[in-house]
Amino acid sequence: MEKFTIMTAIAVPLDRANVDTDAIIPKQFLKSIKRSGFGPNLFDEWRYQDHGEPGMDNSKRPVNSDFILNKPRYSGAKILLARDNFGCGSSREHAPWALEDYGIRVIIAPSFADIFYNNCFKNGLLPIILSEKEVNGLFSTVEDNDGFQLTVDLEHKKITGSGSEINIDISFELDEFRRHCLLEGLDEIALTLEHAQDISVYEEKQKEITPWLY
Amino acid sequence: MSAKTLYDKLWDSHTVRENDDGTSLLYIDRQLIHEVTSPQAFEGLRIANRQPWKLSANLATPDHNVPTTDRDKGISDPISKLQVDTLDNNCERFGITEFKMDDIRQGIVHVVSPEQGATLPGMTLVCGDSHTSTHGAFGTLAFGIGTSEVEHVLATQCLIQKKSKNMLVEVNGLLNPDVTAKDVILAIIGKIGTAGGTGYAIEFAGDAIRSFSMEGRMTLSNMAIEAGARAGMIAVDKTTIDYVKGRPYSPTGEQWEKAVEYWKTFYTDGDAKFDKVITLSAGEIKPQVTWGTSPEMTMAIDETIPDPLQESDPVKQEGMVAALKYMGLTAGKPISEVSVDVVFIGSCTNSRIEDIRAAAEVAKGKKVSDSIKQAMVVPGSGLIKQQAENEGLDRILLDAGFEWREPGCSMCLAMNADRLEPQERCASTSNRNFEGRQGQGGRTHLVSPAMAAAAAIAGHFVDVQSLNKTV
């Protein structure tokens, strides 16, 4: 997994609550047996005017120029500003894979759906929960200031940004374990296997209690 | 020892170790595997040269991509075929039990596992699918995970988890006739919202919940995730134990007796504390129809489509306006005047034998309206299909003009050939009415099997009771 330490980038504001993982990556792209290549189909139904299918040359498809990700001022954005309950619905990890493949590394929202939130950390993505007021503030700042960049510093758990008469300095909270794994780019399976002995001891104990499961 | 909730008991009995940072290493008794969320997990194992920790804990079946007609011709879409072939190859290579497409036991994972007794009370169960919450109906801690976690469970039989908070959803009193578990869960989601259960593990309780069969309870737990909760559990009782008895994966003989004693301990202690309690009165719940693009946008069959102008929260109001536009509906119109193009009875929410019986009961001796383009019934497994045929339900449905299909996820998410065309309106027994869920531009209204069958007969949404009076 790719490490995440500090990053400065443009933030794109997606002003919509309850964005579900079906919208993030529609079902027809879930047929892939790979982990990569989902980026061109991120938000497919909103991003393009036609119906997308796997194997299409996406560079030739008609784009929906009204969709926020297609606006030139947000090109190259690596931070996504979102609203409540982002990533709800299906557990598909293809959603964080698509975001990551597109280039997004940070998502900031007042709340996330549990499974999506969890899946982000397995893929080097940092989902940040801020208060509704703080998110509203970031939406306004980004929308009102063309080319405005935010810096996300995981080490110090801070979001900063400055421009004329603007000074953003927001702290955020994150579980220590998740922060540590992301900062170091750790393989969780290897971490768990360090406790293989504990797992075997547990199984031996359970064989007495629930023998029908062994 | 302090009083515990059902969730506390399930959590504590599966904790391998507690880490300093507040997370726990949780042991997983059962993992269900399907073709969509597993290929990258198996690939990960291969790359790292790891083997599954406990082969017998895993059970696989293809469901999302499988065709529901002409099974003998195989899968025509080469990309879907590759995904199903990949599951077959992975299961063969690693030695995991799989019910393949031509096996009568094949079906939707969340239907197959309980049917086989592979879902048992008191266990932990995961699957790379959000509707894994279904299995909570058995007093099981069951939740959906991503593909990285599928790999993690394959390799270690454990997950690193942080405990959720406890929420109790109590439904007390007597249910009205024709109010099913589907109506109850939609009413619950309508009350608490699609994010109301985020961060919580829900326990459903109360005499209305107790009165449901295991099929009904599975429908209820299945949609806990639509309220934002990864898990939705129901305490073990006689109904649970009677259902589990005699199934292929269930314990037998002396082990059965021991198991029953153990399972009976999975209930919430009388004085246990919940972080949040929601109460609904069963008598106030009417048959539900969703009107929007989120499961929380639900209404009773005798109501009119809500007016966004009545909503004070601006973000919600905007969401309502967008939903009505997408759904092609206008505020103030009675939902019973909205006509339907397609009817879909199936999915991990409502494709079990009782669901098919309920649909057949409504359809018996009647005809699907001429205005309906397609009405299909997709059983949840090959065994349910067989049972329904033995009961003559297929004949009733076919005579009424329904299509009778092979088992799979089908039009719930339209990964196979079964999908809506743009602007087609569907009365669906599935679980998500998201934009494009059943096909790009398709409009989904979530209902119970009886309500879906009634809509097929009438050509529009209708209260089952009034349908019986008028037709």
XYZ file of C-alpha atoms in Angstrom:
685
model
C 0.000 0.000 0.000
C 1.213 3.489 -0.874
C 2.184 5.637 2.117
C 0.379 8.860 2.891
C 2.245 11.584 4.732
C 1.609 15.101 3.434
C 0.064 16.401 0.235
C -0.864 19.753 -1.294
C -3.468 19.770 -4.047
C -6.618 21.273 -5.536
C -9.861 20.148 -3.886
C -12.952 19.436 -5.976
C -16.321 20.108 -4.259
C -18.984 17.435 -4.913
C -22.065 19.090 -3.449
C -24.375 16.136 -2.953
C -25.363 14.054 0.101
C -25.628 10.229 0.175
C -23.274 9.612 -2.758
C -23.422 5.816 -3.043
C -20.787 3.408 -4.327
C -23.042 2.520 -7.299
C -22.583 6.155 -8.379
C -18.848 6.140 -7.639
C -18.312 3.097 -9.864
C -21.324 1.577 -11.671
C -21.864 -2.178 -11.614
C -20.811 -2.972 -15.195
C -17.203 -2.113 -14.293
C -17.198 -4.548 -11.361
C -16.736 -7.429 -13.771
C -13.005 -6.717 -13.925
C -10.791 -9.188 -12.100
C -8.084 -6.539 -11.600
C -7.510 -3.905 -8.937
C -6.512 -1.112 -11.311
C -7.872 0.755 -14.295
C -11.153 1.962 -12.739
C -10.221 5.682 -12.765
C -11.616 6.572 -16.216
C -15.009 5.204 -15.077
C -15.140 6.983 -11.705
C -18.642 8.571 -11.461
C -19.266 7.215 -14.976
C -22.979 8.030 -15.204
C -22.437 11.623 -14.089
C -19.199 12.206 -15.945
C -20.186 11.123 -19.451
C -23.282 11.741 -21.576
C -23.461 8.216 -22.999
C -23.770 4.814 -21.365
C -20.370 3.386 -20.425
C -19.348 -0.227 -20.751
C -16.044 -1.945 -20.014
C -13.602 -1.880 -22.910
C -14.766 1.470 -24.363
C -12.221 4.109 -25.352
C -13.201 6.635 -22.682
C -11.187 9.437 -24.299
C -13.648 9.409 -27.205
C -16.836 9.527 -25.136
C -18.935 12.718 -24.860
C -18.311 14.257 -21.433
C -20.880 16.028 -19.293
C -19.221 19.440 -18.972
C -21.580 20.436 -16.134
C -20.221 17.711 -13.849
C -17.855 19.169 -11.297
C -14.947 16.796 -11.994
C -15.023 17.862 -15.654
C -14.578 21.584 -14.914
C -11.095 22.657 -16.042
C -10.497 24.618 -12.815
C -10.586 21.371 -10.840
C -8.397 19.337 -13.149
C -5.650 17.517 -11.298
C -7.612 17.600 -8.020
C -6.394 15.070 -5.472
C -8.807 16.051 -2.701
C -12.557 15.459 -2.864
C -14.893 17.570 -0.738
C -18.115 15.699 -0.110
C -21.318 15.776 1.924
C -22.952 13.487 4.484
C -22.953 9.684 4.221
C -20.413 9.550 1.385
C -19.809 6.018 0.063
C -23.070 4.467 1.253
C -24.511 1.291 -0.233
C -22.566 -1.564 -1.766
C -19.341 -2.739 -0.078
C -17.473 -2.754 -3.405
C -13.812 -1.859 -2.857
C -13.840 -0.904 -6.527
C -15.084 2.507 -5.258
C -11.842 3.427 -3.439
C -9.895 1.738 -6.256
C -11.614 4.031 -8.778
C -11.019 7.156 -6.672
C -7.375 6.248 -6.157
C -6.860 5.366 -9.813
C -8.333 8.749 -10.801
C -5.832 10.465 -8.499
C -7.896 11.248 -5.395
C -5.988 10.609 -2.147
C -8.100 12.518 0.386
C -11.870 12.752 0.863
C -13.279 15.273 3.321
C -16.903 14.936 4.467
C -19.092 15.403 7.577
C -19.738 11.618 7.605
C -18.919 8.439 5.698
C -20.630 5.075 5.375
C -18.776 2.521 7.538
C -17.682 -0.049 4.949
C -16.458 2.550 2.459
C -14.570 4.395 5.202
C -12.854 1.177 6.203
C -12.024 0.241 2.600
C -10.261 3.586 1.997
C -7.509 2.834 4.502
C -6.647 -0.444 2.763
C -5.813 1.516 -0.373
C -3.794 4.489 0.771
C -6.803 6.824 0.731
C -7.392 9.180 3.636
C -11.051 9.895 4.504
C -11.306 12.857 6.907
C -14.383 13.600 8.999
C -14.909 17.274 9.832
C -17.874 19.088 11.327
C -20.621 20.215 8.972
C -19.603 23.819 9.630
C -15.966 23.150 8.728
C -16.983 21.290 5.558
C -19.323 24.152 4.590
C -16.426 26.549 5.072
C -14.137 24.499 2.834
C -16.833 24.274 0.136
C -17.172 28.081 0.102
C -13.442 28.707 0.104
C -12.775 26.290 -2.720
C -15.737 27.454 -4.813
C -14.887 31.147 -4.363
C -11.155 30.901 -5.022
C -10.048 29.506 -8.366
C -6.959 27.301 -8.046
C -7.061 27.239 -4.243
C -4.924 24.462 -2.806
C -5.208 22.608 0.488
C -2.411 20.890 2.345
C -3.283 17.713 4.216
C -0.693 16.695 6.793
C -1.357 13.265 8.302
C 1.620 13.390 10.658
C 0.179 16.445 12.431
C -3.474 15.714 11.567
C -3.945 19.156 10.034
C -5.539 20.727 6.969
C -4.077 24.082 5.993
C -4.351 26.490 3.100
C -3.770 30.153 2.530
C -4.626 32.850 0.050
C -5.425 36.535 0.176
C -7.399 37.086 3.375
C -7.918 33.322 3.820
C -6.168 31.241 6.365
C -7.350 27.691 6.842
C -6.012 25.743 9.784
C -8.164 22.776 10.777
C -7.237 19.829 12.981
C -8.821 16.434 12.429
C -9.099 13.212 14.411
C -8.139 9.728 13.282
C -7.665 6.330 14.956
C -4.032 5.867 15.868
C -3.828 2.424 14.244
C -5.176 3.684 10.929
C -2.930 6.721 10.981
C 0.098 4.570 11.709
C -0.688 2.063 8.902
C -1.244 4.870 6.386
C 1.902 6.793 7.374
C 4.013 3.647 7.058
C 2.118 2.011 4.178
C 1.827 -1.195 6.250
C 0.475 -4.559 5.114
C -2.283 -5.409 7.602
C -2.162 -9.132 6.867
C 1.493 -9.270 7.843
C 0.619 -7.399 11.071
C -2.104 -9.898 11.922
C 0.114 -12.871 11.130
C 2.503 -11.621 13.820
C -0.265 -12.853 16.161
C -0.625 -16.279 14.514
C 0.101 -17.919 17.862
C -2.798 -16.062 19.513
C -5.131 -17.130 16.707
C -4.153 -20.783 17.142
C -4.639 -20.583 20.907
C -8.100 -19.090 20.375
C -9.000 -21.885 17.938
C -7.883 -24.597 20.383
C -10.089 -23.062 23.079
C -13.069 -22.769 20.713
C -12.795 -26.376 19.596
C -14.058 -27.252 23.096
C -16.864 -24.671 23.115
C -18.085 -24.866 19.506
C -16.769 -28.189 18.159
C -19.324 -28.139 15.291
C -17.383 -25.294 13.682
C -14.138 -27.296 13.538
C -20.149 -9.778 35.263
C -21.934 -6.799 33.796
C -25.015 -7.146 31.619
C -24.327 -7.554 27.911
C -26.191 -6.977 24.678
C -26.403 -9.683 22.027
C -23.745 -7.782 20.073
C -21.465 -7.570 23.138
C -21.713 -11.339 23.595
C -20.934 -12.076 19.953
C -18.045 -9.623 20.001
C -16.528 -10.868 23.261
C -16.740 -14.540 22.306
C -14.779 -13.855 19.110
C -12.080 -11.544 20.409
C -8.669 -13.138 19.863
C -6.792 -10.215 21.355
C -7.350 -6.584 22.225
C -4.837 -4.127 20.845
C -3.612 -1.062 22.736
C -5.163 1.309 20.211
C -8.750 0.245 20.912
C -9.043 -2.200 18.006
C -9.516 -5.928 18.431
C -8.477 -8.956 16.461
C -11.811 -10.616 15.781
C -12.063 -14.291 14.796
C -14.294 -15.057 11.786
C -16.083 -18.419 11.781
C -17.483 -18.290 8.264
C -16.661 -16.444 5.066
C -18.965 -16.489 2.042
C -17.382 -15.825 -1.328
C -18.840 -14.742 -4.680
C -17.286 -13.873 -8.014
C -17.349 -10.054 -7.916
C -15.392 -9.164 -4.781
C -12.998 -12.114 -4.561
C -10.692 -12.278 -7.643
C -8.350 -9.555 -6.365
C -8.277 -11.190 -2.908
C -7.146 -14.531 -4.326
C -4.628 -12.718 -6.506
C -3.267 -11.033 -3.379
C -2.794 -14.413 -1.690
C -0.947 -15.729 -4.720
C 1.355 -12.708 -4.986
C 2.268 -12.934 -1.283
C 2.496 -16.725 -1.497
C -0.043 -17.175 1.321
C -2.465 -20.044 1.888
C -5.995 -19.872 3.327
C -5.857 -20.233 7.117
C -8.890 -22.522 7.459
C -10.328 -23.861 4.220
C -13.508 -25.276 5.738
C -14.558 -21.828 6.973
C -15.166 -20.698 3.381
C -18.114 -21.344 1.086
C -18.421 -19.957 -2.448
C -21.095 -19.599 -5.114
C -21.409 -17.332 -8.160
C -24.484 -15.106 -8.064
C -24.063 -11.536 -9.370
C -23.152 -12.344 -12.991
C -25.069 -15.534 -13.626
C -27.747 -15.584 -16.329
C -31.322 -16.318 -15.201
C -32.348 -17.919 -18.500
C -30.847 -20.599 -20.767
C -28.325 -21.778 -18.194
C -27.220 -24.624 -20.431
C -25.854 -22.104 -22.923
C -23.451 -20.675 -20.316
C -22.670 -16.966 -19.897
C -22.726 -15.025 -23.167
C -20.980 -11.874 -21.887
C -17.250 -12.764 -22.061
C -16.303 -10.401 -19.200
C -18.943 -11.873 -16.881
C -17.888 -15.359 -17.933
C -14.248 -14.633 -17.118
C -15.228 -13.481 -13.634
C -17.252 -16.624 -12.904
C -14.533 -18.842 -14.429
C -11.997 -17.060 -12.222
C -14.050 -17.949 -9.120
C -14.243 -21.591 -10.251
C -10.483 -21.686 -10.854
C -9.621 -19.996 -7.557
C -11.850 -22.312 -5.540
C -10.401 -25.344 -7.285
C -6.820 -24.188 -6.858
C -7.153 -23.336 -3.173
C -9.564 -26.171 -2.334
C -12.603 -24.086 -1.320
C -16.093 -25.614 -1.507
C -18.086 -23.980 -4.298
C -21.644 -24.482 -5.523
C -21.070 -23.858 -9.215
C -23.572 -22.516 -11.696
C -24.843 -25.970 -12.636
C -25.269 -27.102 -9.000
C -28.838 -27.084 -7.665
C -27.465 -25.566 -4.430
C -26.204 -22.490 -6.353
C -27.926 -19.195 -5.663
C -27.518 -15.831 -3.959
C -24.875 -16.208 -1.207
C -27.178 -14.765 1.444
C -29.907 -17.230 0.545
C -27.650 -20.249 0.052
C -25.711 -20.085 3.312
C -28.733 -20.096 5.687
C -30.418 -22.721 3.533
C -27.392 -24.996 3.935
C -27.060 -24.371 7.663
C -23.714 -22.726 6.945
C -25.076 -19.720 8.827
C -25.439 -20.732 12.474
C -26.329 -18.783 15.626
C -23.533 -17.377 17.765
C -21.005 -17.253 14.943
C -19.203 -14.455 13.133
C -19.769 -14.379 9.386
C -18.418 -12.066 6.697
C -18.672 -11.694 2.938
C -17.485 -9.145 0.400
C -21.030 -7.876 0.092
C -22.857 -5.262 2.128
C -26.004 -7.389 2.470
C -24.123 -9.841 4.665
C -26.115 -8.202 7.457
C -28.838 -10.708 6.403
C -27.297 -13.434 8.566
C -27.746 -11.335 11.706
C -31.273 -12.783 11.741
C -29.741 -15.919 13.298
C -28.179 -14.193 16.303
C -24.993 -14.086 14.254
C -22.533 -11.212 13.993
C -22.487 -10.780 10.223
C -21.250 -7.830 8.216
C -20.052 -6.849 4.756
C -16.383 -6.224 4.042
C -14.214 -5.019 1.149
C -11.949 -7.157 -0.999
C -8.797 -6.368 1.044
C -10.597 -7.751 4.079
C -11.740 -10.823 2.135
C -8.042 -11.476 1.550
C -7.291 -10.744 5.204
C -9.855 -13.313 6.373
C -8.652 -15.887 3.853
C -5.082 -15.480 5.106
C -5.651 -15.109 8.854
C -9.284 -16.079 9.667
C -9.399 -12.748 11.506
C -10.137 -9.067 11.002
C -8.827 -6.023 12.829
C -11.997 -4.265 13.944
C -13.169 -1.474 16.166
C -16.337 -2.204 18.064
C -19.500 -0.383 16.969
C -22.000 1.201 19.320
C -25.188 -0.652 20.329
C -28.566 0.386 18.907
C -31.880 -1.224 19.755
C -34.752 -1.001 17.269
C -37.908 -2.227 18.917
C -41.163 -2.871 17.060
C -43.993 -3.687 19.415
C -47.634 -4.546 18.925
C -49.650 -6.356 16.303
C -48.929 -5.908 12.603
C -51.737 -5.083 10.186
C -52.637 -7.738 7.614
C -50.378 -7.604 4.544
C -47.685 -5.712 6.418
C -44.545 -7.765 5.942
C -40.970 -7.633 7.216
C -40.127 -5.580 4.100
C -42.657 -2.907 5.062
C -41.351 -2.869 8.625
C -37.710 -2.400 7.612
C -38.619 0.308 5.083
C -40.618 2.079 7.801
C -37.609 1.800 10.147
C -35.249 3.240 7.504
C -37.789 5.984 6.783
C -37.723 6.867 10.467
C -33.978 6.763 11.227
C -32.610 7.627 7.762
C -30.025 5.877 5.563
C -27.217 7.054 7.835
C -29.169 6.655 11.094
C -27.354 3.416 11.926
C -23.859 4.480 10.840
C -21.355 3.468 13.517
C -23.897 1.198 15.209
C -24.695 -2.492 15.322
C -28.480 -2.788 15.387
C -30.478 -5.323 17.329
C -34.087 -5.756 16.203
C -36.442 -6.719 18.999
C -40.037 -6.528 20.136
C -42.997 -8.863 19.692
C -43.635 -7.831 16.064
C -40.082 -8.898 15.180
C -40.421 -12.125 17.194
C -43.573 -12.957 15.213
C -41.609 -13.107 11.927
C -40.427 -16.383 10.440
C -36.700 -16.736 9.673
C -37.449 -15.628 6.109
C -39.027 -12.435 7.417
C -36.198 -11.867 9.869
C -33.646 -12.267 7.080
C -35.474 -9.597 5.037
C -35.283 -7.293 8.036
C -31.605 -7.881 8.835
C -30.721 -7.752 5.136
C -31.646 -4.071 4.961
C -29.926 -2.965 8.194
C -27.142 -1.749 5.912
C -29.637 0.547 4.133
C -29.990 2.277 7.495
C -26.188 2.588 7.600
C -25.581 -0.226 10.120
C -23.166 -2.934 9.032
C -24.872 -5.480 11.278
C -28.538 -6.043 12.176
C -29.093 -8.856 14.657
C -32.036 -10.704 16.185
C -31.734 -12.803 19.333
C -31.841 -16.603 19.085
C -35.181 -18.227 19.924
C -37.157 -21.363 19.051
C -37.875 -20.052 15.536
C -34.124 -19.765 14.914
C -33.286 -23.210 16.250
C -36.175 -24.921 14.422
C -35.011 -23.393 11.136
C -31.401 -24.476 11.569
C -32.187 -28.074 12.540
C -31.435 -30.789 10.003
C -29.634 -28.605 7.458
C -26.507 -29.993 5.757
C -23.965 -27.869 7.674
C -25.826 -27.992 11.018
C -24.417 -30.080 13.860
C -26.089 -33.403 14.617
C -26.408 -35.860 17.516
C -24.651 -34.930 20.739
C -23.137 -31.860 19.131
C -26.633 -30.626 18.268
C -27.688 -30.731 21.920
C -24.505 -28.940 22.962
C -24.985 -26.368 20.209
C -28.579 -25.581 21.177
C -27.531 -24.960 24.773
C -24.770 -22.658 23.583
C -26.940 -20.800 21.049
C -29.632 -20.096 23.651
C -27.175 -17.772 25.428
C -27.248 -15.332 22.490
C -29.769 -12.749 23.631
C -29.496 -9.342 25.297
C -29.437 -9.417 29.098
C -32.409 -7.687 30.721
C -30.449 -4.790 32.188
C -27.973 -4.298 29.330
C -27.548 -0.736 28.078
C -27.912 0.471 24.495
C -26.330 3.682 23.202
C -29.488 4.446 21.251
C -33.042 3.092 21.313
C -35.647 3.518 18.568
C -39.220 2.375 19.070
C -41.915 1.816 16.459
C -45.509 0.818 16.943
C -46.358 -2.128 14.671
C -49.973 -1.067 14.254
C -48.949 2.251 12.670
C -46.977 0.618 9.857
C -48.713 0.329 6.478
C -47.518 -1.322 3.250
C -44.599 0.777 1.976
C -43.465 2.046 -1.430
C -40.269 4.057 -1.883
C -40.689 7.173 -4.015
C -37.094 8.422 -4.344
C -33.492 7.409 -4.914
C -32.579 6.472 -1.351
C -34.276 3.767 0.750
C -35.176 6.398 3.369
C -37.454 8.045 0.793
C -40.367 5.785 1.600
C -44.109 6.291 2.072
C -47.259 4.319 2.846
C -49.332 3.116 -0.096
C -52.240 5.444 0.825
C -50.085 8.607 0.887
C -49.253 11.259 -1.698
C -45.751 11.945 -2.985
C -44.064 14.378 -0.576
C -43.436 18.023 -1.388
C -39.792 19.179 -1.123
C -41.038 22.657 -0.170
C -42.234 21.209 3.136
C -38.644 20.181 3.981
C -36.735 22.727 6.055
C -33.214 21.256 5.712
C -31.778 22.746 2.464
C -29.471 19.776 1.690
C -32.394 17.360 2.144
C -34.686 19.579 0.098
C -32.208 19.614 -2.767
C -31.941 15.834 -2.522
C -35.726 15.493 -2.724
C -35.961 17.756 -5.770
C -33.224 15.783 -7.545
C -34.881 12.472 -6.593
C -38.311 13.511 -7.891
C -36.738 14.722 -11.138
C -34.849 11.466 -11.620
C -37.922 9.403 -10.741
C -40.193 11.468 -13.039
C -42.686 12.132 -10.248
C -44.544 15.202 -9.050
C -45.269 16.128 -5.459
C -48.835 15.683 -4.274
C -49.749 12.779 -6.537
C -51.078 9.649 -4.796
C -48.504 6.855 -5.214
C -51.386 4.505 -6.091
C -51.856 6.483 -9.334
C -48.285 5.829 -10.469
C -48.116 3.169 -13.185
C -45.392 0.565 -13.410
C -43.515 -0.860 -16.442
C -41.531 -3.719 -14.934
C -41.943 -5.927 -11.873
C -38.988 -7.708 -10.276
C -39.503 -10.246 -7.503
C -36.182 -11.555 -6.235
C -32.836 -10.497 -4.632
C -31.186 -11.419 -1.317
C -33.927 -9.386 0.369
C -37.002 -11.182 -0.986
C -36.379 -14.349 -3.006
C -37.025 -17.025 -0.396
C -39.851 -19.544 -0.449
C -42.213 -17.403 1.645
C -41.655 -14.453 -0.669
C -42.554 -16.556 -3.689
C -45.590 -17.954 -1.873
C -46.725 -14.404 -1.062
C -46.390 -13.336 -4.699
C -48.202 -16.466 -5.926
C -51.021 -15.926 -3.468
C -51.676 -12.463 -4.902
C -51.280 -13.658 -8.511
C -53.420 -16.760 -8.204
C -56.220 -16.768 -10.772
C -55.313 -13.254 -11.970
C -53.406 -11.852 -14.954
C -50.486 -9.473 -15.178
C -51.790 -6.176 -16.577
C -51.308 -5.606 -20.334
C -49.525 -2.373 -19.520
C -46.677 -4.271 -17.799
C -43.710 -4.853 -20.147
C -42.120 -7.524 -17.999
C -42.819 -9.221 -14.684
C -40.263 -11.691 -13.454
C -39.734 -13.903 -10.465
C -36.157 -14.953 -9.704
C -35.818 -17.498 -6.883
C -32.877 -17.081 -4.516
C -31.429 -20.548 -5.031
C -31.826 -23.682 -7.114
C -33.309 -25.453 -4.094
C -35.927 -22.731 -3.569
C -36.795 -22.917 -7.256
C -37.271 -26.662 -6.896
C -39.357 -26.308 -3.746
C -41.567 -23.663 -5.356
C -42.076 -25.933 -8.358
C -42.977 -28.824 -6.062
C -45.594 -26.563 -4.474
C -46.931 -25.582 -7.910
C -46.067 -21.892 -7.386
C -44.276 -21.660 -10.746
C -47.489 -22.707 -12.535
C -49.565 -20.089 -10.720
C -47.057 -17.373 -11.585
C -46.564 -18.512 -15.186
C -50.338 -18.740 -15.724
C -50.689 -15.192 -14.449
C -48.065 -14.013 -16.942
C -44.924 -13.813 -14.821
C -41.591 -15.119 -16.052
C -40.046 -17.873 -13.917
C -36.237 -17.594 -13.884
C -33.072 -19.342 -12.744
C -31.533 -18.208 -9.393
C -29.178 -15.231 -9.019
C -28.937 -11.550 -8.097
C -30.462 -10.606 -11.446
C -32.167 -7.224 -11.734
C -31.381 -6.162 -8.172
C -28.168 -4.693 -9.528
C -28.322 -5.629 -13.201
C -24.831 -7.025 -13.570
C -26.193 -9.767 -15.797
C -28.533 -9.274 -18.777
C -31.580 -8.430 -16.605
C -31.850 -4.650 -16.473
C -34.148 -1.654 -16.853
C -34.102 0.652 -19.852
C -33.826 4.411 -19.197
C -37.009 5.814 -17.600
C -38.558 2.397 -17.093
C -40.357 2.245 -13.754
C -39.956 -0.900 -11.684
C -41.781 -2.268 -8.660
C -38.914 -4.217 -7.132
C -38.541 -6.413 -4.051
C -34.813 -5.613 -3.925
C -33.012 -3.351 -1.457
C -31.654 -0.284 -3.273
C -33.429 2.373 -5.277
C -30.227 4.287 -6.090
C -29.948 6.072 -9.436
C -29.052 3.577 -12.152
C -29.002 0.632 -9.761
C -31.252 -1.553 -11.959
C -29.963 -0.101 -15.222
C -28.897 3.395 -16.257
C -31.826 5.793 -16.004
C -34.081 3.089 -14.514
C -36.548 4.072 -11.764
C -36.814 1.707 -8.821
C -39.586 1.572 -6.231
C -38.877 -0.822 -3.361
C -41.833 -2.891 -2.173
C -42.694 -6.254 -0.585
C -43.317 -9.342 -2.761
C -47.092 -9.100 -2.262
C -47.067 -5.404 -3.206
C -44.914 -6.132 -6.270
C -47.255 -8.887 -7.434
C -50.241 -6.599 -6.812
C -48.610 -3.836 -8.891
C -48.088 -6.358 -11.700
C -51.788 -7.285 -11.702
C -53.108 -3.710 -11.385
C -50.471 -2.059 -13.604
C -49.884 0.533 -10.891
C -49.066 0.588 -7.181
C -51.983 -0.633 -5.147
C -52.746 -1.785 -1.640
C -52.898 -5.591 -1.713
C -56.077 -5.549 0.352
C -57.961 -3.256 -2.004
C -56.723 -5.281 -4.991
C -58.380 -8.340 -3.543
C -61.614 -6.394 -3.113
C -61.736 -4.912 -6.621
C -60.244 -7.436 -9.053
